[in-house]
CSV table of C-alpha atoms and ligand atoms in Angstrom, one decimal:
chain,number,residue,atom,x,y,z
A,11,MET,CA,-12.4,-1.4,10.7
A,12,MET,CA,-13.3,1.9,9.2
A,13,ASN,CA,-16.2,3.9,10.0
A,14,LYS,CA,-19.0,5.7,8.4
A,15,GLU,CA,-17.5,9.4,9.4
A,16,GLU,CA,-14.0,7.6,7.6
A,17,ILE,CA,-15.0,6.5,4.7
A,18,ALA,CA,-17.2,9.7,4.0
A,19,PRO,CA,-14.3,11.7,2.3
A,20,HIS,CA,-13.5,8.4,0.1
A,21,VAL,CA,-17.1,7.9,-0.7
A,22,LYS,CA,-17.2,11.9,-2.0
A,23,GLU,CA,-13.5,11.3,-4.0
A,24,ILE,CA,-15.2,7.8,-5.9
A,25,ALA,CA,-18.3,10.3,-6.9
A,26,ARG,CA,-16.2,12.9,-8.4
A,27,VAL,CA,-14.3,10.5,-10.5
A,28,LEU,CA,-17.6,9.0,-11.6
A,29,GLU,CA,-19.1,12.5,-11.7
A,30,GLY,CA,-21.9,12.4,-10.1
A,31,LYS,CA,-23.1,8.8,-12.8
A,32,VAL,CA,-23.5,6.6,-9.0
A,33,LYS,CA,-25.3,7.8,-6.3
A,34,GLU,CA,-22.9,8.2,-2.9
A,35,GLN,CA,-24.9,6.4,-0.5
A,36,ASP,CA,-24.7,3.1,-2.8
A,37,ILE,CA,-20.7,4.0,-3.4
A,38,GLU,CA,-21.1,4.0,0.5
A,39,LYS,CA,-22.6,0.9,0.8
A,40,ASP,CA,-20.0,-0.5,-1.8
A,41,LEU,CA,-16.9,0.9,0.0
A,42,ASP,CA,-18.7,-0.3,3.1
A,43,ASN,CA,-18.7,-3.8,2.2
A,44,TYR,CA,-15.3,-4.0,0.2
A,45,LEU,CA,-13.7,-2.5,3.1
A,46,ASN,CA,-15.6,-3.9,6.3
A,47,VAL,CA,-16.5,-7.5,5.1
A,48,TYR,CA,-14.3,-8.6,2.4
A,49,ARG,CA,-11.2,-7.1,4.3
A,50,MET,CA,-9.8,-5.5,1.0
A,51,SER,CA,-7.3,-2.5,1.5
A,52,LEU,CA,-9.0,0.8,0.9
A,53,GLU,CA,-6.9,2.2,-1.9
A,54,ALA,CA,-7.9,-1.6,-3.6
A,55,SER,CA,-11.4,-0.7,-2.9
A,56,LYS,CA,-11.5,2.5,-4.5
A,57,ARG,CA,-9.9,1.1,-7.1
A,58,HIS,CA,-12.6,-1.3,-8.1
A,59,ILE,CA,-15.9,0.5,-7.2
A,60,VAL,CA,-14.1,3.1,-10.1
A,61,ARG,CA,-13.8,0.4,-12.2
A,62,LYS,CA,-17.1,-1.2,-11.7
A,63,TYR,CA,-18.8,1.4,-12.3
A,64,GLY,CA,-17.1,2.1,-16.0
A,65,GLY,CA,-14.4,4.9,-14.2
A,66,ASP,CA,-10.8,5.5,-14.7
A,67,PRO,CA,-8.8,4.7,-11.4
A,68,ASN,CA,-6.0,6.6,-12.2
A,69,SER,CA,-8.3,9.4,-11.6
A,70,LEU,CA,-8.3,8.8,-8.2
A,71,THR,CA,-5.6,10.7,-6.3
A,72,LYS,CA,-2.9,8.2,-5.0
A,73,GLY,CA,-3.1,9.8,-1.3
A,74,GLU,CA,-2.8,6.7,1.9
A,75,ARG,CA,-3.3,7.1,5.6
A,76,LYS,CA,-0.3,6.1,7.0
A,77,LEU,CA,1.5,6.2,10.4
A,78,LEU,CA,4.7,8.5,10.7
A,79,SER,CA,6.5,4.9,11.0
A,80,GLN,CA,5.2,4.0,7.8
A,81,LEU,CA,6.5,6.8,6.0
A,82,GLY,CA,9.0,6.2,2.9
A,83,LEU,CA,11.6,8.3,2.0
A,84,SER,CA,9.8,10.0,-0.8
A,85,GLU,CA,5.4,9.3,-1.2
A,86,GLN,CA,4.0,11.4,-3.6
A,87,SER,CA,0.4,11.3,-2.1
A,88,VAL,CA,0.0,10.9,1.5
A,89,ASP,CA,-2.1,11.3,4.4
A,90,LEU,CA,-1.7,12.1,8.2
A,91,LEU,CA,-3.7,12.9,11.1
A,92,VAL,CA,-0.8,14.1,13.1
A,93,ARG,CA,-0.9,16.5,15.9
A,94,VAL,CA,2.0,19.8,15.8
A,95,MET,CA,4.6,19.6,18.7
A,96,SER,CA,6.5,22.9,17.0
A,97,SER,CA,5.9,25.1,14.6
A,98,ALA,CA,7.8,28.1,12.8
A,99,ALA,CA,7.7,30.8,10.4
A,100,ARG,CA,11.2,31.0,8.2
A,101,GLU,CA,11.5,33.7,5.6
A,102,VAL,CA,13.1,32.0,2.6
A,103,VAL,CA,13.8,33.1,-1.2
A,104,VAL,CA,12.3,31.1,-3.5
A,105,SER,CA,13.2,31.7,-7.0
A,106,GLY,CA,14.9,35.6,-6.2
A,107,SER,CA,11.5,36.7,-4.3
A,108,PRO,CA,11.0,36.2,-0.1
A,109,LYS,CA,8.2,33.7,1.1
A,110,THR,CA,7.1,32.9,4.4
A,111,ILE,CA,6.9,28.9,5.6
A,112,LEU,CA,6.7,27.2,8.6
A,113,SER,CA,8.8,24.4,9.9
A,114,GLY,CA,8.4,21.8,13.0
A,115,ILE,CA,7.8,18.8,14.0
A,116,MET,CA,4.6,16.4,13.8
A,117,ALA,CA,3.6,13.8,16.1
A,118,ASP,CA,0.6,10.7,15.8
A,119,GLU,CA,-0.6,8.1,18.6
A,120,ASN,CA,2.3,6.0,18.1
A,121,GLY,CA,4.9,8.4,19.6
A,122,SER,CA,6.8,9.0,16.4
A,123,THR,CA,7.5,12.6,14.9
A,124,VAL,CA,8.6,13.7,11.8
A,125,LYS,CA,9.9,17.0,10.7
A,126,PHE,CA,7.7,19.2,8.9
A,127,THR,CA,7.4,22.1,5.8
A,128,VAL,CA,4.6,24.0,4.7
A,129,TRP,CA,4.9,25.9,1.4
A,130,ASP,CA,2.1,27.8,1.4
A,131,VAL,CA,0.8,29.3,4.8
A,132,SER,CA,-2.4,30.1,3.4
A,133,LYS,CA,-3.4,26.7,2.8
A,134,ALA,CA,-2.2,25.3,5.9
A,135,ASP,CA,-1.6,27.4,9.4
A,136,LEU,CA,-0.5,24.5,11.1
A,137,LYS,CA,0.0,25.5,14.6
A,138,ALA,CA,1.5,23.5,17.8
A,139,GLY,CA,-0.8,21.8,20.4
A,140,GLU,CA,-3.4,21.3,17.5
A,141,ASN,CA,-4.3,18.0,15.5
A,142,TYR,CA,-4.9,18.4,12.3
A,143,LEU,CA,-5.8,15.5,9.1
A,144,ILE,CA,-3.2,16.2,6.7
A,145,ARG,CA,-4.5,15.5,3.0
A,146,TYR,CA,-2.1,15.2,-0.2
A,147,ALA,CA,1.5,15.5,1.6
A,148,TYR,CA,4.2,14.0,0.0
A,149,THR,CA,8.0,13.5,1.7
A,150,LYS,CA,11.7,13.9,1.2
A,151,GLU,CA,15.0,12.7,1.8
A,152,TRP,CA,16.2,14.7,5.2
A,153,ASN,CA,19.7,12.7,6.5
A,154,GLY,CA,18.3,9.3,5.2
A,155,GLN,CA,14.8,10.1,6.9
A,156,PRO,CA,11.5,11.8,5.6
A,157,GLU,CA,10.7,14.8,5.7
A,158,VAL,CA,6.8,15.8,5.4
A,159,HIS,CA,6.2,18.6,3.1
A,160,LEU,CA,2.8,20.4,2.5
A,161,GLY,CA,3.0,22.0,-1.1
A,162,ASN,CA,-0.2,23.6,-2.6
A,163,ARG,CA,-1.9,20.4,-3.3
A,164,ALA,CA,-2.2,19.8,0.1
A,165,VAL,CA,-5.8,19.8,2.0
A,166,VAL,CA,-5.6,20.3,6.0
A,167,GLU,CA,-8.2,19.9,8.6
A,168,LEU,CA,-7.8,20.8,11.8
A,169,ARG,CA,-9.4,17.5,14.2
A,170,PRO,CA,-10.6,17.4,17.6
A,171,GLN,CA,-8.2,17.7,20.7
A,172,ASP,CA,-9.2,14.0,22.0
A,173,GLU,CA,-8.7,13.1,18.5
A,174,VAL,CA,-4.7,12.4,18.5
A,175,LYS,CA,-3.2,11.6,21.8
A,176,VAL,CA,0.1,11.6,21.6
A,177,PRO,CA,2.1,9.3,24.2
A,178,GLU,CA,3.6,11.1,27.3
A,179,GLY,CA,7.2,11.5,27.3
A,180,VAL,CA,7.9,11.4,23.4
A,181,THR,CA,10.5,14.0,23.7
A,182,VAL,CA,10.6,16.6,20.8
A,183,PRO,CA,13.5,17.1,18.8
A,184,GLU,CA,14.7,20.5,17.9
A,185,VAL,CA,14.4,20.9,14.2
A,186,GLY,CA,17.9,20.1,13.4
A,187,GLY,CA,17.4,17.4,15.8
A,188,TYR,CA,19.4,16.2,19.2
A,189,SER,CA,18.2,13.9,21.9
A,190,ALA,CA,21.1,12.1,24.0
A,191,PRO,CA,22.6,9.4,23.1
A,192,ILE,CA,21.4,5.9,23.6
A,193,VAL,CA,23.7,2.9,23.9
A,194,ALA,CA,21.6,-0.1,23.1
A,195,LYS,CA,21.9,-3.9,22.8
A,196,VAL,CA,20.3,-5.3,19.9
A,197,SER,CA,17.4,-6.6,22.1
A,198,GLU,CA,17.3,-3.1,23.4
A,199,LEU,CA,16.4,-1.5,20.2
A,200,ARG,CA,12.7,-0.1,19.9
A,201,GLU,CA,10.2,1.3,17.0
A,202,ASN,CA,11.4,4.9,17.3
A,203,MET,CA,15.1,5.7,18.9
A,204,ASN,CA,16.8,8.4,17.9
A,205,ASN,CA,21.0,8.6,18.6
A,206,VAL,CA,21.2,5.4,18.7
A,207,THR,CA,25.0,4.0,19.6
A,208,LEU,CA,25.4,0.7,19.0
A,209,THR,CA,27.8,-2.3,18.2
A,210,ALA,CA,27.6,-5.5,16.4
A,211,ARG,CA,29.0,-8.0,14.0
A,212,ILE,CA,27.7,-7.1,10.6
A,213,LEU,CA,26.6,-10.7,9.3
A,214,THR,CA,24.8,-9.9,5.6
A,215,MET,CA,25.0,-7.0,3.1
A,216,LYS,CA,24.0,-5.3,-0.1
A,217,SER,CA,24.4,-2.6,-1.7
A,218,ARG,CA,21.9,-1.3,-4.5
A,219,GLU,CA,20.9,2.3,-6.1
A,220,VAL,CA,17.8,4.2,-4.7
A,221,GLU,CA,16.2,7.2,-6.2
A,222,THR,CA,15.9,10.5,-4.3
A,223,PRO,CA,15.0,13.8,-5.0
A,224,THR,CA,18.1,14.9,-5.0
A,225,GLY,CA,19.2,11.7,-7.9
A,226,LYS,CA,21.0,8.2,-7.8
A,227,LYS,CA,22.7,7.2,-4.2
A,228,ALA,CA,23.5,4.0,-3.1
A,229,MET,CA,22.6,2.6,0.5
A,230,PHE,CA,23.3,-0.4,2.2
A,231,ALA,CA,21.1,-2.7,3.8
A,232,GLY,CA,21.9,-6.0,5.9
A,233,ILE,CA,21.9,-7.6,9.0
A,234,MET,CA,23.9,-7.0,11.9
A,235,ALA,CA,24.1,-8.8,15.4
A,236,ASP,CA,25.3,-9.1,19.0
A,237,GLU,CA,24.9,-11.6,21.2
A,238,THR,CA,21.3,-10.2,22.2
A,239,GLY,CA,20.1,-10.7,18.8
A,240,LYS,CA,20.0,-10.1,15.2
A,241,VAL,CA,18.8,-6.7,13.4
A,242,GLU,CA,18.4,-4.9,9.9
A,243,PHE,CA,20.0,-2.3,9.1
A,244,THR,CA,20.1,0.5,6.1
A,245,ALA,CA,22.9,3.0,5.9
A,246,TRP,CA,22.5,5.7,4.0
A,247,HIS,CA,25.5,6.8,3.7
A,248,ASP,CA,28.6,4.8,2.2
A,249,PHE,CA,30.8,3.7,5.0
A,250,ALA,CA,32.8,1.3,3.8
A,251,LEU,CA,30.9,-1.2,5.8
A,252,LYS,CA,32.4,-4.9,5.2
A,253,GLU,CA,30.6,-8.4,5.7
A,254,GLY,CA,32.4,-10.4,8.7
A,255,GLU,CA,33.4,-6.9,10.6
A,256,VAL,CA,32.4,-5.6,14.5
A,257,VAL,CA,31.6,-2.1,14.0
A,258,THR,CA,30.2,1.0,16.8
A,259,ILE,CA,28.0,3.3,15.2
A,260,THR,CA,27.1,6.3,16.8
A,261,ASN,CA,23.9,8.8,15.4
A,262,ALA,CA,21.6,5.5,14.1
A,263,TYR,CA,18.1,5.7,14.5
A,264,VAL,CA,15.5,2.9,14.4
A,265,LYS,CA,13.1,2.4,12.0
A,266,GLY,CA,10.3,-0.6,12.8
A,267,TRP,CA,8.2,-2.4,10.7
A,268,LYS,CA,5.4,-4.2,12.8
A,269,GLY,CA,7.0,-4.1,15.8
A,270,ILE,CA,10.0,-5.2,14.1
A,271,PRO,CA,12.8,-2.9,14.4
A,272,ARG,CA,15.1,-1.5,12.2
A,273,LEU,CA,18.5,0.0,12.4
A,274,SER,CA,19.0,3.3,9.9
A,275,PHE,CA,22.6,5.7,10.1
A,276,GLY,CA,23.3,8.4,7.1
A,277,GLU,CA,25.5,10.7,6.7
A,278,LYS,CA,25.1,12.4,10.5
A,279,ALA,CA,26.6,9.1,11.8
A,280,GLN,CA,30.0,8.0,12.6
A,281,VAL,CA,31.0,4.3,12.1
A,282,THR,CA,34.5,3.1,14.4
A,283,ARG,CA,36.3,-0.2,14.1
A,284,PRO,CA,36.7,-1.5,17.6
A,285,LYS,CA,39.2,-3.7,18.7
A,286,ILE,CA,37.2,-5.9,21.0
A,287,LYS,CA,36.9,-9.8,21.8
A,288,PHE,CA,33.2,-10.3,19.9
A,289,PRO,CA,31.5,-12.9,19.7
A,290,GLY,CA,32.2,-14.8,15.9
A,291,GLU,CA,29.8,-14.9,12.5
A,292,GLN,CA,28.7,-18.7,13.7
A,293,GLU,CA,27.5,-17.8,16.7
A,294,LEU,CA,25.7,-14.5,15.7
A,295,SER,CA,23.7,-16.2,12.9
A,296,GLN,CA,21.7,-18.9,14.7
A,297,ALA,CA,18.8,-17.4,15.7
A,298,SER,CA,18.2,-16.5,19.5
A,299,LYS,CA,15.9,-17.6,22.0
A,300,LYS,CA,13.2,-16.2,23.2
A,301,THR,CA,9.9,-16.3,24.9
A,302,ILE,CA,6.5,-15.0,23.7
A,303,ALA,CA,6.8,-12.8,26.7
A,304,GLU,CA,9.8,-11.0,25.5
A,305,MET,CA,8.3,-10.8,21.9
A,306,GLU,CA,5.3,-9.5,23.3
A,307,ARG,CA,7.6,-7.2,25.3
A,308,SER,CA,9.8,-6.0,21.9
A,309,GLY,CA,6.9,-5.8,19.8
A,310,GLY,CA,8.6,-8.3,17.2
A,311,ALA,CA,11.7,-9.9,16.7
A,312,ALA,CA,14.2,-10.9,13.2
A,313,ASP,CA,14.7,-14.4,13.5
A,314,VAL,CA,14.4,-15.6,16.8
A,315,VAL,CA,13.7,-19.6,18.4
A,316,VAL,CA,10.5,-19.9,20.1
A,317,HIS,CA,9.3,-22.6,22.1
A,318,GLY,CA,5.4,-23.3,22.7
A,319,THR,CA,3.4,-26.2,22.6
A,320,VAL,CA,0.2,-26.3,19.8
A,321,VAL,CA,-3.1,-24.8,21.7
A,322,ASP,CA,-5.1,-24.6,18.5
A,323,ILE,CA,-5.2,-25.4,15.0
A,324,LYS,CA,-6.5,-22.2,12.9
A,325,LYS,CA,-9.6,-22.3,9.9
A,326,GLY,CA,-7.7,-22.3,7.0
A,327,THR,CA,-5.3,-25.0,8.0
A,328,GLY,CA,-4.5,-27.9,5.6
A,329,LEU,CA,-5.5,-28.0,1.6
A,330,ILE,CA,-6.1,-25.0,0.8
A,331,PHE,CA,-6.7,-22.8,-3.1
A,332,ARG,CA,-5.2,-19.7,-4.3
A,333,CYS,CA,-6.3,-16.9,-6.5
A,334,PRO,CA,-3.4,-17.1,-9.3
A,335,GLU,CA,-3.8,-13.8,-10.2
A,336,CYS,CA,-3.6,-12.0,-6.4
A,337,ASN,CA,-2.5,-15.0,-3.7
A,338,ARG,CA,-6.1,-14.7,-2.2
A,339,VAL,CA,-7.4,-18.3,-0.7
A,340,VAL,CA,-9.9,-18.3,-2.7
A,341,GLN,CA,-13.9,-20.2,-1.9
A,342,LYS,CA,-15.3,-22.9,-4.1
A,343,GLY,CA,-13.4,-21.4,-6.9
A,344,VAL,CA,-13.9,-17.7,-6.6
A,345,CYS,CA,-12.0,-15.1,-5.7
A,346,GLN,CA,-13.2,-12.2,-4.1
A,347,VAL,CA,-11.9,-10.0,-6.5
A,348,HIS,CA,-11.3,-11.2,-9.9
A,349,GLY,CA,-14.5,-13.9,-9.3
A,350,LYS,CA,-14.0,-17.4,-10.9
A,351,VAL,CA,-10.5,-18.5,-11.3
A,352,HIS,CA,-8.2,-21.5,-12.2
A,353,GLN,CA,-7.5,-22.1,-8.4
A,354,VAL,CA,-4.0,-23.1,-7.5
A,355,PRO,CA,-3.6,-25.5,-4.6
A,356,ASP,CA,-0.9,-24.9,-2.1
A,357,LEU,CA,-0.7,-26.2,1.8
A,358,ARG,CA,-0.3,-23.8,5.1
A,359,ILE,CA,-0.4,-24.0,8.7
A,360,LYS,CA,-2.1,-21.7,11.1
A,361,VAL,CA,-1.9,-22.6,15.1
A,362,VAL,CA,-1.7,-20.8,18.1
A,363,VAL,CA,1.2,-21.2,20.5
A,364,ASP,CA,1.3,-21.2,24.4
A,365,ASN,CA,4.0,-21.5,26.2
A,366,GLY,CA,1.7,-21.4,29.4
A,367,SER,CA,2.0,-17.4,29.7
A,368,SER,CA,1.8,-15.8,26.5
A,369,ALA,CA,0.5,-17.0,23.6
A,370,MET,CA,1.2,-16.0,19.5
A,371,THR,CA,0.0,-17.3,15.9
A,372,ALA,CA,2.4,-19.3,13.7
A,373,VAL,CA,1.8,-19.2,9.5
A,374,MET,CA,3.5,-21.8,7.9
A,375,LYS,CA,4.0,-22.0,3.6
A,376,LYS,CA,4.1,-24.7,2.3
A,377,ASP,CA,7.6,-25.5,1.9
A,378,VAL,CA,7.5,-25.7,6.3
A,379,THR,CA,4.4,-27.7,6.5
A,380,GLU,CA,5.8,-30.6,4.3
A,381,SER,CA,8.7,-30.8,6.1
A,382,LEU,CA,6.8,-30.7,9.2
A,383,THR,CA,4.3,-33.2,9.3
A,384,GLY,CA,6.1,-35.1,6.4
A,385,VAL,CA,2.8,-34.5,3.9
A,386,THR,CA,3.7,-33.6,-0.1
A,387,LEU,CA,1.3,-31.5,-1.5
A,388,LYS,CA,1.2,-33.7,-3.9
A,389,GLU,CA,0.0,-36.9,-1.2
A,390,ALA,CA,-2.3,-33.9,-0.2
A,391,LEU,CA,-4.1,-33.6,-2.8
A,392,ASP,CA,-3.7,-37.5,-4.2
A,393,GLU,CA,-6.1,-37.9,-0.1
A,394,ALA,CA,-8.0,-35.1,-1.0
A,395,ARG,CA,-9.6,-36.6,-4.3
A,396,GLU,CA,-9.4,-40.4,-2.3
A,397,THR,CA,-11.1,-39.3,0.8
A,398,MET,CA,-13.4,-36.3,-1.3
A,399,ASP,CA,-12.9,-34.4,1.3
A,400,PRO,CA,-10.9,-31.3,1.2
A,401,GLU,CA,-10.6,-30.9,4.7
A,402,PHE,CA,-9.1,-34.2,5.7
A,403,VAL,CA,-6.0,-33.0,5.5
A,404,GLY,CA,-6.6,-30.3,7.6
A,405,ARG,CA,-7.6,-32.9,9.9
A,406,ARG,CA,-4.8,-35.0,10.0
A,407,PHE,CA,-2.5,-32.4,10.6
A,408,GLU,CA,-4.4,-31.1,13.5
A,409,GLU,CA,-3.7,-34.6,15.1
A,410,ILE,CA,-0.1,-34.5,14.1
A,411,LEU,CA,0.0,-31.0,15.8
A,412,LEU,CA,-2.4,-30.5,18.7
A,413,ALA,CA,-0.7,-31.0,22.3
A,414,LYS,CA,2.4,-30.7,20.5
A,415,PRO,CA,5.7,-29.1,21.9
A,416,VAL,CA,7.2,-27.2,18.8
A,417,GLU,CA,10.3,-25.3,18.4
A,418,LEU,CA,9.9,-22.5,16.1
A,419,ARG,CA,11.9,-20.4,14.2
A,420,GLY,CA,10.7,-17.5,11.9
A,421,SER,CA,10.4,-13.1,11.9
A,422,VAL,CA,7.4,-12.4,14.6
A,423,ILE,CA,5.7,-9.3,13.9
A,424,SER,CA,2.6,-7.4,15.7
A,425,ASP,CA,-0.4,-5.9,14.0
A,426,ASP,CA,-4.3,-5.5,15.2
A,427,TYR,CA,-4.1,-9.0,16.1
A,428,GLY,CA,-1.3,-9.8,18.8
A,429,LEU,CA,2.1,-11.5,17.7
A,430,SER,CA,2.0,-13.3,14.6
A,431,MET,CA,5.2,-15.5,13.0
A,432,ASN,CA,5.9,-16.0,9.8
A,433,VAL,CA,7.7,-19.7,10.7
A,434,SER,CA,10.9,-20.1,8.4
A,435,GLU,CA,11.6,-24.1,9.9
A,436,ALA,CA,9.7,-25.6,12.3
A,437,LYS,CA,9.5,-29.1,14.3
A,438,ILE,CA,8.3,-30.8,16.9
A,439,VAL,CA,10.1,-31.7,20.2
A,440,PHE,CA,10.5,-34.8,22.1
A,441,LEU,CA,11.2,-34.0,25.6
A,442,ASP,CA,13.9,-36.2,26.7
A,443,VAL,CA,12.1,-37.1,29.8
A,444,ARG,CA,14.6,-37.6,32.1
A,445,THR,CA,16.5,-34.4,31.9
A,446,GLU,CA,13.3,-32.8,32.0
A,447,ALA,CA,12.8,-34.5,35.3
A,448,GLU,CA,15.9,-34.1,36.6
A,449,ALA,CA,15.2,-30.5,35.9
A,450,LEU,CA,12.1,-30.8,37.9
A,451,LEU,CA,13.5,-32.3,40.4
A,452,ASN,CA,16.4,-30.0,40.7
A,453,LYS,CA,13.2,-26.9,41.0
A,454,ILE,CA,11.4,-28.8,43.4
A,455,GLU,CA,14.7,-29.5,46.0
A,456,VAL,CA,15.6,-25.2,45.5
A,457,ASN,CA,11.7,-24.3,46.1
A,458,LEU,CA,12.2,-26.7,49.7
B,3,ZN,ZN1,-7.7,-12.4,-6.9
């Protein structure tokens, strides 16, 4: 939810693009509606409103509020709400004349830290210990990580002390970056760790070219694993990595996406090939079993197996219809963005899975839904037609799934609504009653 105060600068910007043709209070009403009722993204809402009143959406600045952990390596225009942790002036020579710039470290409420440089000190005299809303910043790659730059377009606003609370224990790296090395297993990796040493086997890897400000660059991305789990990785330097080999990487760092950690390493990292006994590719390719409570602690993970019982079937389960343009679920053939559309049928399951101590949401797309329920999309459409009831399929899924123990495989992310698994494989577990009973008896005996 964005409140009135947060919406205000965007209302002003839309009014500017529409050249005062529309009253600010009308824009505010629209924007509030799209954001908080339809839950469209800020950028999409702004573009939509401008278009609606006959303006050119491309006149909007592309600035988008991001967390430091979400920053890409070449953001063109980004807004940040941060606390400046350190800031020091430096003399540099630009185009033959001396110039004072600032550089230091900024942090946000998640405890992420990023290096920054201010190129126009008259626009942004950032001071350590103060909070700022920075608009129209950009990023450049520095040692495989984003560095925030404030150029002459930057707009900086001093914000109250209580607006950004950096978690305790956040260590501020010296500019140049150093923190004590951490030797970790895959399951111990957490967003924003620096100077990590990890030993793992590379399961898959692909290289691709990316554009950077200094030209084209090859990067290598894939999945590596140890006995505690799998992690996606990105190498920003060619270490001649090969699929199947076991490597020890030192001086890597961890970025995250919605709680799923990703290991990154660049030129400053070292890669060695230890001669050690290590689990084989086949064993490591299995999804590792995790409890929902373990997921809560780590915040998410790639490719895991979770057991639990289906305790609730959520709205939007069964036969649904999507907009062919934006893939949103449509109601009665009407997309909230594109209006009346030729809706496309689809199957989906959204359930809450509980293992007795913790719960998560699980979302299954068509293929997984079909194989779990044995009901194909075609059969679902036939049934809906025969019964003249589009909700019929959802109720059938409820009958099949409610209160059933399930085994789910997929990646788990965390957001404002808690843990959520994007399920890649699902099955109902038919418990072996005798084994279960014996296990229970053993437990009782131990307790006695
Ligand atoms: Zn649409």
